[in-house]
Coordinates of C-alpha atoms in Angstrom, one line a residue:
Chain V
X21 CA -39.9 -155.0 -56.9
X22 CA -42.8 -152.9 -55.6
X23 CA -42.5 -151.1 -52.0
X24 CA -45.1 -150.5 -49.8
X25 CA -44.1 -147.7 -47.7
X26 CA -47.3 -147.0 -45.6
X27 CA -48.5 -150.3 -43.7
X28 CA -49.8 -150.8 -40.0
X29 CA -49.7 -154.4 -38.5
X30 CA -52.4 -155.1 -34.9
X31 CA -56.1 -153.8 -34.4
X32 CA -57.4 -150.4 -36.0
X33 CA -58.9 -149.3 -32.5
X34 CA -62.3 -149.0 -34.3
X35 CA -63.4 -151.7 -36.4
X36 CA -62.0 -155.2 -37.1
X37 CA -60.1 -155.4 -40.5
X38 CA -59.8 -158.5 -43.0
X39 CA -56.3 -158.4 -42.9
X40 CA -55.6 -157.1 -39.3
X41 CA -53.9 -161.0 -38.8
X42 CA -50.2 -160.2 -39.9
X43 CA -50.1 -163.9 -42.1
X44 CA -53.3 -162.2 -44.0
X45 CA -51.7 -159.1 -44.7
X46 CA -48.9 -160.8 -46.0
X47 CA -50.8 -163.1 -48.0
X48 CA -52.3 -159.6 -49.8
X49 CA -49.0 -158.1 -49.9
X50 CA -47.6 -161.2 -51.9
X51 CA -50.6 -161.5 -54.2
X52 CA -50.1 -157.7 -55.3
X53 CA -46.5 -158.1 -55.8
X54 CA -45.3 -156.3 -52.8
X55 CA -41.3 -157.0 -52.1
X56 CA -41.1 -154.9 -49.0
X57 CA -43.3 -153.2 -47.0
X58 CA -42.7 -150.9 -43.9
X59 CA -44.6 -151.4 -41.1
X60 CA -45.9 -149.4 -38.1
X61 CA -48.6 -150.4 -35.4
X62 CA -51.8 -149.2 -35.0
X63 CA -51.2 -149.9 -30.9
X64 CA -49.0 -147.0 -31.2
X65 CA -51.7 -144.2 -32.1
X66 CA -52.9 -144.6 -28.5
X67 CA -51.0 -146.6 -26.1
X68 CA -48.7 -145.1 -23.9
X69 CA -45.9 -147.8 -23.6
X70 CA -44.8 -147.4 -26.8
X71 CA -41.4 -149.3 -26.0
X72 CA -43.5 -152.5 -25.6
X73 CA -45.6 -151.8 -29.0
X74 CA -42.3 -151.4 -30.7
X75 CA -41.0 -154.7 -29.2
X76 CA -44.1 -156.4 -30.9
X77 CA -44.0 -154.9 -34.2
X78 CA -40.0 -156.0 -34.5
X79 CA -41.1 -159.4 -32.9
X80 CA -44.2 -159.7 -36.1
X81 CA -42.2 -158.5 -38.5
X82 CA -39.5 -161.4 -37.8
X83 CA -41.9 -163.8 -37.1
X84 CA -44.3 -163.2 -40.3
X85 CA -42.8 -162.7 -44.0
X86 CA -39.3 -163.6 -44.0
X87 CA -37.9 -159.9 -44.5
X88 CA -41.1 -158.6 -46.5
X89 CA -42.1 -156.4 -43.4
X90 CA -39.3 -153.6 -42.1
X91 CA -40.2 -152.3 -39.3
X92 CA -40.7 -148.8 -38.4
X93 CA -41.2 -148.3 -34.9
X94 CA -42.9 -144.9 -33.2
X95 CA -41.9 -142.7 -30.9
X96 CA -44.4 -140.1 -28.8
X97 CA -41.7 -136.9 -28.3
X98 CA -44.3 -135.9 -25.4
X99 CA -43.7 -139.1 -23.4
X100 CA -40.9 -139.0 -20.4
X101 CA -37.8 -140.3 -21.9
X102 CA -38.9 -140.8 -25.4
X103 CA -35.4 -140.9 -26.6
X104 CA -35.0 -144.2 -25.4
X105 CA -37.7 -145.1 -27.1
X106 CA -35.5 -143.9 -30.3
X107 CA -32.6 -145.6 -29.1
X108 CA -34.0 -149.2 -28.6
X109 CA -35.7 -148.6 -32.5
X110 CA -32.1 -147.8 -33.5
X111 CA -29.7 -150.0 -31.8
X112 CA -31.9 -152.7 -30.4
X113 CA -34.2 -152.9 -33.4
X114 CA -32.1 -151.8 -35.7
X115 CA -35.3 -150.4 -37.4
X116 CA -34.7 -148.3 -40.4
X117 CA -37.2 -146.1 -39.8
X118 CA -39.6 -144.6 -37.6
X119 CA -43.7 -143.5 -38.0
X120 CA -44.7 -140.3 -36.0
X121 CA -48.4 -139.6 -35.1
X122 CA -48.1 -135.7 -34.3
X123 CA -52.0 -135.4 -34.2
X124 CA -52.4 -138.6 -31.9
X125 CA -50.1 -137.5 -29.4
X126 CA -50.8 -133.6 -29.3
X127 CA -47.5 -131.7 -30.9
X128 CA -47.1 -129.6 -33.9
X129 CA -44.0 -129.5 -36.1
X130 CA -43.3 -126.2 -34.9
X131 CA -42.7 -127.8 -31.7
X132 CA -38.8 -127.9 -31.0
X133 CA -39.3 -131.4 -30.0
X134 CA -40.0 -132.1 -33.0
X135 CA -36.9 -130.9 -34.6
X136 CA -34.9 -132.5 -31.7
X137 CA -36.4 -135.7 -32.6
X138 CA -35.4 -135.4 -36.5
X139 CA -32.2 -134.7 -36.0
X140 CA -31.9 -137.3 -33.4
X141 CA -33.5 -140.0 -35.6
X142 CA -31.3 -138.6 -38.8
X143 CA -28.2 -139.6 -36.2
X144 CA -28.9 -142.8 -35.7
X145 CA -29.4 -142.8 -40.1
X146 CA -33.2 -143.3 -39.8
X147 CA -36.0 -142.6 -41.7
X148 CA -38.8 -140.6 -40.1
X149 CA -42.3 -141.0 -41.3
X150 CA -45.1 -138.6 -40.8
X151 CA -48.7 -139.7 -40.9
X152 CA -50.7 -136.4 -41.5
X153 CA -53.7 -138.3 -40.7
X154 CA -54.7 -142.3 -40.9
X155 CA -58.3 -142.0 -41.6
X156 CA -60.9 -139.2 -43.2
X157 CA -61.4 -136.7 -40.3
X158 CA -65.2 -136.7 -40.9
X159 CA -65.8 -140.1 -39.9
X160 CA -64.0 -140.5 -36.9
X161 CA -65.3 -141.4 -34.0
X162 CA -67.2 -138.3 -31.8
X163 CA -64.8 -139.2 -28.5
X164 CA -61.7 -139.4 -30.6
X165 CA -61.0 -136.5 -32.9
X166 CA -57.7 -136.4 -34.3
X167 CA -56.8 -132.9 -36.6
X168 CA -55.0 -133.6 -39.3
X169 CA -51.0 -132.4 -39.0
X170 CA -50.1 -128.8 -40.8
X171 CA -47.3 -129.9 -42.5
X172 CA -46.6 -126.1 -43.2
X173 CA -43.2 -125.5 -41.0
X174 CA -42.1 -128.9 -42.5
X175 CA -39.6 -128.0 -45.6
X176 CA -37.9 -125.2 -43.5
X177 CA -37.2 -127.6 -40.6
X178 CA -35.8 -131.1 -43.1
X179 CA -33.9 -127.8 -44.7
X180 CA -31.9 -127.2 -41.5
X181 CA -30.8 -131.4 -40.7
X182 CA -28.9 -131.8 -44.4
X183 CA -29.1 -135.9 -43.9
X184 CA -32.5 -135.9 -43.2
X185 CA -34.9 -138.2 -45.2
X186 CA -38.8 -137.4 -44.4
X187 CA -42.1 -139.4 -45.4
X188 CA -45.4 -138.3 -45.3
X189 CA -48.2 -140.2 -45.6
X190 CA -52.2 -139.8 -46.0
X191 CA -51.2 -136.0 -46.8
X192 CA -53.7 -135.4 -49.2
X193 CA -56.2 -133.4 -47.5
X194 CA -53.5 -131.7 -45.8
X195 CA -52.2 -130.0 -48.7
X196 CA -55.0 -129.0 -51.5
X197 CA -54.6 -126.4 -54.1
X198 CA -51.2 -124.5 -53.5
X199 CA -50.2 -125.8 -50.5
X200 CA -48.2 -128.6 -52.1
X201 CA -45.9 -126.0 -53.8
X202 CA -43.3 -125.4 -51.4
X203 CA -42.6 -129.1 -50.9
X204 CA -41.8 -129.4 -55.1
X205 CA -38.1 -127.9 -54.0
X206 CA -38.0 -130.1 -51.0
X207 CA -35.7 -132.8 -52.0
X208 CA -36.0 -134.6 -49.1
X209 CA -39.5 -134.9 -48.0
X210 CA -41.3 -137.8 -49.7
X211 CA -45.0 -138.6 -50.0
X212 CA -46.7 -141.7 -50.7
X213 CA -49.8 -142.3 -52.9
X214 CA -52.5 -144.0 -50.3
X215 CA -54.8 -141.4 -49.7
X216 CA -54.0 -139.4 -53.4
X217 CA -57.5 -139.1 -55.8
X218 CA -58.7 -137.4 -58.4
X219 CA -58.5 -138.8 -62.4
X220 CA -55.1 -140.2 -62.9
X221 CA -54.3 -138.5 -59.9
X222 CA -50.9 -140.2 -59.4
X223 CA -50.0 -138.9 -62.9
X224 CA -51.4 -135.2 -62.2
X225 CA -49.1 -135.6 -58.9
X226 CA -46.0 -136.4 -60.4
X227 CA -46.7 -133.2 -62.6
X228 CA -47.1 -130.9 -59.2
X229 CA -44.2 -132.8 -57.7
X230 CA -40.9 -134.4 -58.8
X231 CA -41.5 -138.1 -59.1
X232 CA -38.7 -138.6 -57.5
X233 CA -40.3 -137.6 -54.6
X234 CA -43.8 -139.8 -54.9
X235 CA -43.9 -143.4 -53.1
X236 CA -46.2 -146.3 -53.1
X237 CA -48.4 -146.8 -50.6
X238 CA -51.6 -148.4 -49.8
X239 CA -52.7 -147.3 -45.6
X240 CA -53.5 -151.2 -45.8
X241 CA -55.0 -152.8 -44.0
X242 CA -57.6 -149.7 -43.1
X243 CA -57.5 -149.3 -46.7
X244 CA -57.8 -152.3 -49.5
X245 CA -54.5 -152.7 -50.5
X246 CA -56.3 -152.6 -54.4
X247 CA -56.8 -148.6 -54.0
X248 CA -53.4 -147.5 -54.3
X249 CA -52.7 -150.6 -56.9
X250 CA -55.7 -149.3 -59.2
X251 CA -54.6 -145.9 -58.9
X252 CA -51.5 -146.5 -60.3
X253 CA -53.2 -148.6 -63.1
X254 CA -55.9 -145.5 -63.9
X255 CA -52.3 -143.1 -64.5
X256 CA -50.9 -144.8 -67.0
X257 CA -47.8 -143.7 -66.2
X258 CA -44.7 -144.4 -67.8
X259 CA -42.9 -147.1 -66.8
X260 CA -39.9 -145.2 -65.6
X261 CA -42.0 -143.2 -63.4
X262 CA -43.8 -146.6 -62.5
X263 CA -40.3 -147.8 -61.2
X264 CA -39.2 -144.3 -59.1
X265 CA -42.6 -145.1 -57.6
X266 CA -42.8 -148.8 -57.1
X267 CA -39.1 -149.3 -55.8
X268 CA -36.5 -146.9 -57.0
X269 CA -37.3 -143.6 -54.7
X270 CA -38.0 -146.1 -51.2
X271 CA -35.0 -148.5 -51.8
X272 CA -32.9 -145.0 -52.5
X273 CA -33.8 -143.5 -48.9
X274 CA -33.6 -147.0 -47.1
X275 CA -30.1 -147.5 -48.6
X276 CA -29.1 -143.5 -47.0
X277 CA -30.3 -144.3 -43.7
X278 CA -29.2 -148.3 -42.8
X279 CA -26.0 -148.5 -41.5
Chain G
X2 CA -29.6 -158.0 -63.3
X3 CA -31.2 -161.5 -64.5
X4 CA -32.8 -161.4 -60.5
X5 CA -33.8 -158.0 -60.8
X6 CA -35.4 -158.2 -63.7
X7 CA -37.4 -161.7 -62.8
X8 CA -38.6 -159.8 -59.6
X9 CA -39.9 -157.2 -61.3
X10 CA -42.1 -159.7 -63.8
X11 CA -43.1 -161.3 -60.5
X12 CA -44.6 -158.1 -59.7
X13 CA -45.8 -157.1 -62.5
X14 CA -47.5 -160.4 -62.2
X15 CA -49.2 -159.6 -58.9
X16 CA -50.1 -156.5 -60.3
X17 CA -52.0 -157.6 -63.0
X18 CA -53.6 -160.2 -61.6
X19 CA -55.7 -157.4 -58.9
X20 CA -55.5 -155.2 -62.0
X21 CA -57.2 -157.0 -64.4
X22 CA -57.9 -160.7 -63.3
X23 CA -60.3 -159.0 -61.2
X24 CA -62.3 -156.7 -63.2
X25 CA -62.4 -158.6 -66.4
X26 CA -64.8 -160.4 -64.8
X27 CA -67.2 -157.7 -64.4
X28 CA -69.5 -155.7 -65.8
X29 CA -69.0 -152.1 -64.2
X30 CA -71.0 -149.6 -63.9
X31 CA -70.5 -145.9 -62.0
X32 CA -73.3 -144.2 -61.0
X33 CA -71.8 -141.7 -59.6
X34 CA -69.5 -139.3 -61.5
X35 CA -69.2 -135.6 -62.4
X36 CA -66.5 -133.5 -65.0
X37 CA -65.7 -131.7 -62.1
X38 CA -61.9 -131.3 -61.3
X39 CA -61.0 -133.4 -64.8
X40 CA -58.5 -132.2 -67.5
X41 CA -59.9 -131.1 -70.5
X42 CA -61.5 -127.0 -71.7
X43 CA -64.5 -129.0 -72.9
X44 CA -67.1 -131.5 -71.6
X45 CA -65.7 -133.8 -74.8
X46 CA -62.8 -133.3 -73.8
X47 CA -63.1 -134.0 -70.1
X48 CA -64.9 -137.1 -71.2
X49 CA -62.3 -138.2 -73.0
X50 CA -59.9 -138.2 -70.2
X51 CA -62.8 -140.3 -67.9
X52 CA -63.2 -143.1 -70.4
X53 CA -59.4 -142.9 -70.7
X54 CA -59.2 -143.8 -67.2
X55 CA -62.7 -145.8 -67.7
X56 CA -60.7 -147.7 -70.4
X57 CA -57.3 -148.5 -68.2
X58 CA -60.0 -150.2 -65.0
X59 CA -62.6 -152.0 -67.3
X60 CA -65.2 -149.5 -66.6
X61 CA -68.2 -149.7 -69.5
X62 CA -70.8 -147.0 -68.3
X63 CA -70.4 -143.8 -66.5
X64 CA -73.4 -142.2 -65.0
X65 CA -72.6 -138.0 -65.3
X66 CA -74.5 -135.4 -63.9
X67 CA -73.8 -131.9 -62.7
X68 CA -71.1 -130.9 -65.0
X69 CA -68.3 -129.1 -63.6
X70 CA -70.4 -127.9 -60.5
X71 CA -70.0 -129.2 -57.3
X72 CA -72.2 -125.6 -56.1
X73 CA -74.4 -126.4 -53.2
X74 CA -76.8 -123.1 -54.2
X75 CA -76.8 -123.4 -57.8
X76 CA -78.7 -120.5 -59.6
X77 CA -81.3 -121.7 -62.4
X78 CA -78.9 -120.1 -65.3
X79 CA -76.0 -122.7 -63.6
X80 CA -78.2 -125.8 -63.3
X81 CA -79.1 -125.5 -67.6
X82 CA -75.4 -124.8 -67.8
X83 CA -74.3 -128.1 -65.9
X84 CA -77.0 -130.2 -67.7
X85 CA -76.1 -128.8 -71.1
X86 CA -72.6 -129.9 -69.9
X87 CA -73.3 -133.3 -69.5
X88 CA -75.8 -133.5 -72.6
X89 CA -72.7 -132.8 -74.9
X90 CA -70.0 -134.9 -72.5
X91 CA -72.6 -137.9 -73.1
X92 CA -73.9 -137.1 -76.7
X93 CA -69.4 -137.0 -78.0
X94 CA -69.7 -141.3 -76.2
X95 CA -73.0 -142.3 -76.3
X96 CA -72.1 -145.3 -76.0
X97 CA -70.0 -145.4 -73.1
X98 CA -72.3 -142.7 -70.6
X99 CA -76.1 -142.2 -69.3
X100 CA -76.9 -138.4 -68.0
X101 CA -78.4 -138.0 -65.1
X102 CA -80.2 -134.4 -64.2
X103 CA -79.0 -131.9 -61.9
X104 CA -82.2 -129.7 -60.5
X105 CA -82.5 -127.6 -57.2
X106 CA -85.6 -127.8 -54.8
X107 CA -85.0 -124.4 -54.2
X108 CA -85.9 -123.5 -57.7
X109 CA -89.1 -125.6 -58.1
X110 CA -90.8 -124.4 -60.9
X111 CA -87.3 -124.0 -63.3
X112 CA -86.3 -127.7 -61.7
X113 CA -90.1 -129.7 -63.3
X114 CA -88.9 -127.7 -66.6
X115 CA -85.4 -128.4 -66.8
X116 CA -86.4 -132.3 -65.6
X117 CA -88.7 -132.3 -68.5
X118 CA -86.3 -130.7 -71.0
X119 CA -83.6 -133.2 -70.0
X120 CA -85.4 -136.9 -69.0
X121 CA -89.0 -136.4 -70.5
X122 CA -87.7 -134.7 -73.5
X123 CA -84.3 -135.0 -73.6
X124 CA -81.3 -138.0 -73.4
X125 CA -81.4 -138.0 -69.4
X126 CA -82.2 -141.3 -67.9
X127 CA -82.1 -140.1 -64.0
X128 CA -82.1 -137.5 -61.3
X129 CA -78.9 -136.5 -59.5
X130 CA -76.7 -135.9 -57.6
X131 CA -79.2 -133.7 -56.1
X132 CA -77.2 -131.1 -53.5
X133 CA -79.0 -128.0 -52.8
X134 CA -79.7 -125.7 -49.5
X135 CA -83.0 -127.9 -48.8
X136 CA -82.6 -130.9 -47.2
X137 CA -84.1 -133.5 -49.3
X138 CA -87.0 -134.4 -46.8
X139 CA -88.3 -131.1 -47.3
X140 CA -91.9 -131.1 -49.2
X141 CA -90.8 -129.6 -52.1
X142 CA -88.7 -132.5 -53.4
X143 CA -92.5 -134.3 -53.9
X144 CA -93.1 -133.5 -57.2
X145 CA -89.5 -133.8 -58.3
X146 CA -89.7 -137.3 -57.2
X147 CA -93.3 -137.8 -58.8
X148 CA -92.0 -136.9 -62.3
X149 CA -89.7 -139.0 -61.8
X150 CA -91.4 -142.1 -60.9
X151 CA -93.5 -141.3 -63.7
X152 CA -90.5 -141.4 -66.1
X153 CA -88.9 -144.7 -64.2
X154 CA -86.1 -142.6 -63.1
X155 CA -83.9 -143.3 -60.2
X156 CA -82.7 -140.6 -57.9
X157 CA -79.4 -140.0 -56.5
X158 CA -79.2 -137.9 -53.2
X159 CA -76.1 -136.6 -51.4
X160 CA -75.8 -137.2 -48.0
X161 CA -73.6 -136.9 -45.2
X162 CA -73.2 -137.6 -41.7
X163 CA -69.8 -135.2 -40.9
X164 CA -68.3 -135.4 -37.6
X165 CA -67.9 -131.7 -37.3
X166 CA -71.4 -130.9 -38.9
X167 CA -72.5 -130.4 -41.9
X168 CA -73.3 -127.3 -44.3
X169 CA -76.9 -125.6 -43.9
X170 CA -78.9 -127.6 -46.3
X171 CA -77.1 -130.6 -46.4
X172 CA -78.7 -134.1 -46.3
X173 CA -78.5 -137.1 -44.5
X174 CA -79.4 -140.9 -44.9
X175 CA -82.1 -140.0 -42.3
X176 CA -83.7 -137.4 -44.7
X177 CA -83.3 -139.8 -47.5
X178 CA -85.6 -142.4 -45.6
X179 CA -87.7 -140.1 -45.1
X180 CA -88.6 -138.4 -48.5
X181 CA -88.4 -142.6 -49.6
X182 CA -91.4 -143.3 -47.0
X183 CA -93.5 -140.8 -48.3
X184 CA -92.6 -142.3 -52.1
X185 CA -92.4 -145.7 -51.9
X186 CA -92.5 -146.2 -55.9
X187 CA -89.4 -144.2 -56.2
X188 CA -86.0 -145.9 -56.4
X189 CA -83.2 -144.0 -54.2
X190 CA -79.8 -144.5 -54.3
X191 CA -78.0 -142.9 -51.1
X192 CA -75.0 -141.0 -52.4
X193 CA -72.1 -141.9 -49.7
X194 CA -74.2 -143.5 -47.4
X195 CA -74.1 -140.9 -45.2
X196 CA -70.3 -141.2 -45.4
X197 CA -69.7 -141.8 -41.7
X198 CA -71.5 -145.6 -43.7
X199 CA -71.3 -147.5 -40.4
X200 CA -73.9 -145.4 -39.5
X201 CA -75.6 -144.7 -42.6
X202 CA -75.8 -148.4 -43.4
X203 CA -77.9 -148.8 -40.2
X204 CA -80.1 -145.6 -41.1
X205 CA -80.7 -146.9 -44.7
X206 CA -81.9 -150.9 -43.5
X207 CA -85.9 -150.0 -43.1
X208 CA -85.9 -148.4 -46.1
X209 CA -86.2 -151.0 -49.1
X210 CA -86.4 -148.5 -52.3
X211 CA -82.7 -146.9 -51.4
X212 CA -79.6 -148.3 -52.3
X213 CA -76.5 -147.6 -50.9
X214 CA -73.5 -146.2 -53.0
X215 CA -70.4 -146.1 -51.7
X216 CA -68.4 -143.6 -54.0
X217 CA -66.7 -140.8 -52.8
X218 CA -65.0 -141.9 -49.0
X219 CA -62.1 -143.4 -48.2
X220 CA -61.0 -147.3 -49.3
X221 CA -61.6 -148.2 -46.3
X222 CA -62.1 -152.1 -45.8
X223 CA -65.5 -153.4 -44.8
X224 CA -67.6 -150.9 -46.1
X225 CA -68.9 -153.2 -48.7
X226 CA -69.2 -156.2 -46.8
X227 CA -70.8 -154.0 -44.3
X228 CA -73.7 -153.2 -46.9
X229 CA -73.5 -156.1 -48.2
X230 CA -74.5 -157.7 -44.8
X231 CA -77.2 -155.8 -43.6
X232 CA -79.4 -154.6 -46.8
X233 CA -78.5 -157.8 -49.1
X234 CA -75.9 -157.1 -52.4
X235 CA -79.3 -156.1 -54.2
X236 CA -79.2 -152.6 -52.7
X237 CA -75.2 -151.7 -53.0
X238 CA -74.2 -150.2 -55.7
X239 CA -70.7 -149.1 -56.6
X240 CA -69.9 -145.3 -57.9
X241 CA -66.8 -142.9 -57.5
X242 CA -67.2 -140.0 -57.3
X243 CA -64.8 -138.8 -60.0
X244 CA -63.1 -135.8 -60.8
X245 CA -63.2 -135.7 -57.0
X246 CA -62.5 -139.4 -56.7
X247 CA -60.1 -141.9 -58.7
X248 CA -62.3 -144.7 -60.2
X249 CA -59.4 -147.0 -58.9
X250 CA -59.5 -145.9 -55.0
X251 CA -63.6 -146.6 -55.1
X252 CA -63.8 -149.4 -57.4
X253 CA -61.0 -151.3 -54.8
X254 CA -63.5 -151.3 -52.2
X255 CA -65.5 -153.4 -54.0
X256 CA -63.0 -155.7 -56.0
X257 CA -61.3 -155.9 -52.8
X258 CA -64.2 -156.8 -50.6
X259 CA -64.7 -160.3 -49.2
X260 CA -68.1 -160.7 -50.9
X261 CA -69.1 -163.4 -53.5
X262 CA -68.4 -162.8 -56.8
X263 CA -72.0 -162.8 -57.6
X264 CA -72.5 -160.2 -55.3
X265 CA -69.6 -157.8 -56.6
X266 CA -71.3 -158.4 -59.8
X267 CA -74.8 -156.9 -58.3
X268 CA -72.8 -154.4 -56.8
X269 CA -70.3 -153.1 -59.9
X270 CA -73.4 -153.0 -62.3
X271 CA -75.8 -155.5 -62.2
X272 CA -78.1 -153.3 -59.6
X273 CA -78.1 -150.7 -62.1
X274 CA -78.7 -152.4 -65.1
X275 CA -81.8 -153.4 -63.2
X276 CA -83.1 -150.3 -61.8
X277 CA -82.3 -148.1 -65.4
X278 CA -83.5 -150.9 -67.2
X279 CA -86.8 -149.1 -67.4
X280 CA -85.4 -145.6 -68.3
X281 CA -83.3 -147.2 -70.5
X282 CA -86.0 -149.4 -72.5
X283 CA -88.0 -146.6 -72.7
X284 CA -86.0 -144.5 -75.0
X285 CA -84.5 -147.3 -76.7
X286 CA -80.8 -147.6 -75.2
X287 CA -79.0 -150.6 -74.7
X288 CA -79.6 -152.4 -71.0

């Protein structure tokens, strides 16, 4: 079983993508052996009603699949009444999981909202997912520049919610050099492999960071689903490790946090 | 434990199918890669890791240049250093990798000496990646690019387009154009295509002796396709940009592009083979 923790179903705001039709992604998801993928929108990096893009990503992922797509709905903590937003991913949707965009809608993790919405989220047994960025911050568009997150107060804040389960994703160039030391002893802040390079950079990873700690992911469809399957081929990794990454680490936090 | 184990042979399945049905089919080439940020206390040894990884993703040529520099002002002393670097990297698999000469137009003089020492003279079949504190439409890249012609040797230019600016000295697809104009025998390939490519793509159409490589950005889907469109598969060539890149996250752009296969072909090697095969004739290597 292979896991695809990092995929975003409607239109990229920028550019038109081969598999921005959910039967396409699919389709590629199938063909590259994907069992389960979680799924965000890319409507939710800018609109405002997020409790109707959330309504639409349950709706596709029902629709399109049969169970390969889990959806994991988002929620802007700067909104009015954003907790209902939560609450309807929770107990309407009965999502597993939810995808923040902290650099799209303008708060830090340093912000109490921010822990007010973990703890929250980790109450209703959720997942929370935290894209540092979702493309490379020198091509973005000149009206829409996006910073990428500073996942620095991170590990103190998972530290102080004891059930909390945390995903990053596109992290890389959030966290070069020594900056990915503190997170080794975070147990449970997880990071996926989408934007990862370097040679056999998913096996230099797993050497900086438990691999208990590393997920699949691809960023597909912005990114061709074949990166993040190559990389993985170019690390000739163990098979064990193969398996935490594939399957074993995801299904582990979705089993935590369903009911 | 039966199902479990018949799912994970399905995947493995799907895995190997993107993994290898693809590139079997292909014979790649990468223009574009440096010993930079690999393991390994030596350039043999750092070359062993790359054709490791070469091996695992049906790579068959790497194109090196500038060592374990990435230096934007190298000093003369650095640039022997780098090319010495990737003399011994290529000289421990000679028949796995091509060298390709790092020089400086701001050190003129030393750069026609060390070009001769290492393509005239030497095992070097190209120029590149040329990065230095002088735009590469400045006048002093002209006889850097004449020796070259003169020794059929293609040249690879960085270039970016960054939304926040870019460093004093660094070149875009626009300069690139430009130094092509005035050297219309030459053969350019555009490092990153400006890496903000939806642009650089555009920039790059008029000019018909640059090619555009698309190592060392994101995967992002539709870069290819993109090139592939508006300057015809004949001027795309694939590269990654390792040890700063994976091979895997640049080579998927092109293996998972919607493009013919006889494009991807063009595009993975088959533009290369053509515009080395020249260089490479000349000093007797395999094409």
């Amino acid at each position: 079983m292979i896991t695809d923790t990092n995929v975003t179903l409607s239109r990229w705001p920028f550019r038109r993508l081969d598999a921005e039709e959910t039967p396409v992604l699919v389709a590629q998801l199938r063909q590259a052996g994907v069992t389960q993928a979680w799924a965000s929108s890319f409507d939710a990096l800018l609109h405002r009603d997020i409790g109707s893009v959330n309504a639409r990503l349950a709706d596709e992922c029902r629709r399109h699949g049969s169970g390969l797509l889990l959806p994991f709905g988002a929620v802007n903590p700067k909104l009015p009444d954003w907790q209902e937003d939560l609450r309807r991913c929770a107990e309407d949707f009965r999502m597993a999981g939810i995808r923040l965009y902290p650099n799209y809608h303008g708060y830090a993790l340093a912000d109490p909202v921010f822990t007010e919405l973990l703890r929250l989220a980790t109450g209703y047994r959720m997942a929370v997912q935290i894209a540092v960025s979702v493309e490379d911050v020198r091509t973005q568009h000149p009206l829409v520049r996006v910073p990428l997150v500073d996942l620095a107060p991170l590990p103190e804040t998972v530290e102080r919610i004891p059930e909390a389960r945390v995903v990053v994703l596109n992290w890389w160039s959030a966290l070069r050099g020594d900056k990915l030391r503190p997170f080794a002893n975070a147990t449970r802040i997880y990071f996926d492999i989408a934007t990862v390079e370097g040679v056999e950079g998913i096996a230099r990873l797993a050497e900086r960071l438990p691999p208990g700690l590393i997920l699949f992911g691809t960023n597909a469809p912005l990114f061709s689903l074949q990166s993040a399957v190559l990389k993985m081929q170019e690390s000739g990794l163990a098979e064990a490790t193969k398996r935490l990454i594939f399957e074993t680490n995801a299904s582990g936090i979705t089993r935590r946090t369903q009911p | 434990m039966l199902h479990r184990r018949a799912f994970l042979g399905s995947a493995a399945a799907g895995l190997a199918y993107l993994a290898h049905g693809q590139q079997a089919k292909f014979r790649i080439w990468d223009i574009h890669c440096h010993l930079y940020n690999t393991p390994g206390d030596t350039p043999e040894k750092k070359m062993e890791v790359l054709i490791r990884c070469a091996d695992r993703l049906g790579i068959e040529r790497l194109i090196l240049s500038q060592g374990y520099s990435s230096a934007l002002h190298p000093t003369p002393d650095q640039l022997r250093e780098e090319n010495d670097r990737v003399m011994r990297a290529v000289r421990a698999f000679p028949d796995r990798a091509f060298g390709s000469v790092y020089l400086s137009p701001s050190h003129l003089e030393f750069s026609l000496a060390e070009f001769d020492r290492c393509v005239r003279d030497g095992p070097m079949v190209g120029v590149g990646e040329l990065e230095a504190d002088k735009r590469c439409n400045s006048p002093e890249l002209d006889p850097i690019v004449e020796r070259a012609i003169a020794m059929h040797a293609p040249i690879v230019q960085h270039t970016w387009m960054k939304a926040d600016g870019n460093e004093p000295g660094e070149s875009t697809p626009y300069d690139l154009v430009e130094l092509a104009k005035r050297h219309p025998r030459a053969n350019f390939i555009c490092a990153h295509t400006g890496g903000d490519w939806e642009r650089g793509i555009r920039i790059l159409r008029e000019a018909k002796n640059v090619l555009a490589e698309v190592a060392g950005l994101d995967p992002v889907s539709g870069v290819v396709e993109m090139a592939v469109r508006e300057l015809g598969a004949e001027r795309v060539v694939y590269g990654s940009d390792v040890g700063g890149r994976s091979f895997a996250s640049q080579a998927a752009k092109v293996l998972g592009a919607g493009i013919p296969d006889s494009a991807k072909e063009l595009v993975l090697g088959g533009n290369l083979r053509r515009l080395f095969a020249p260089a490479l004739r000349a000093k007797g290597y395999p094409v």
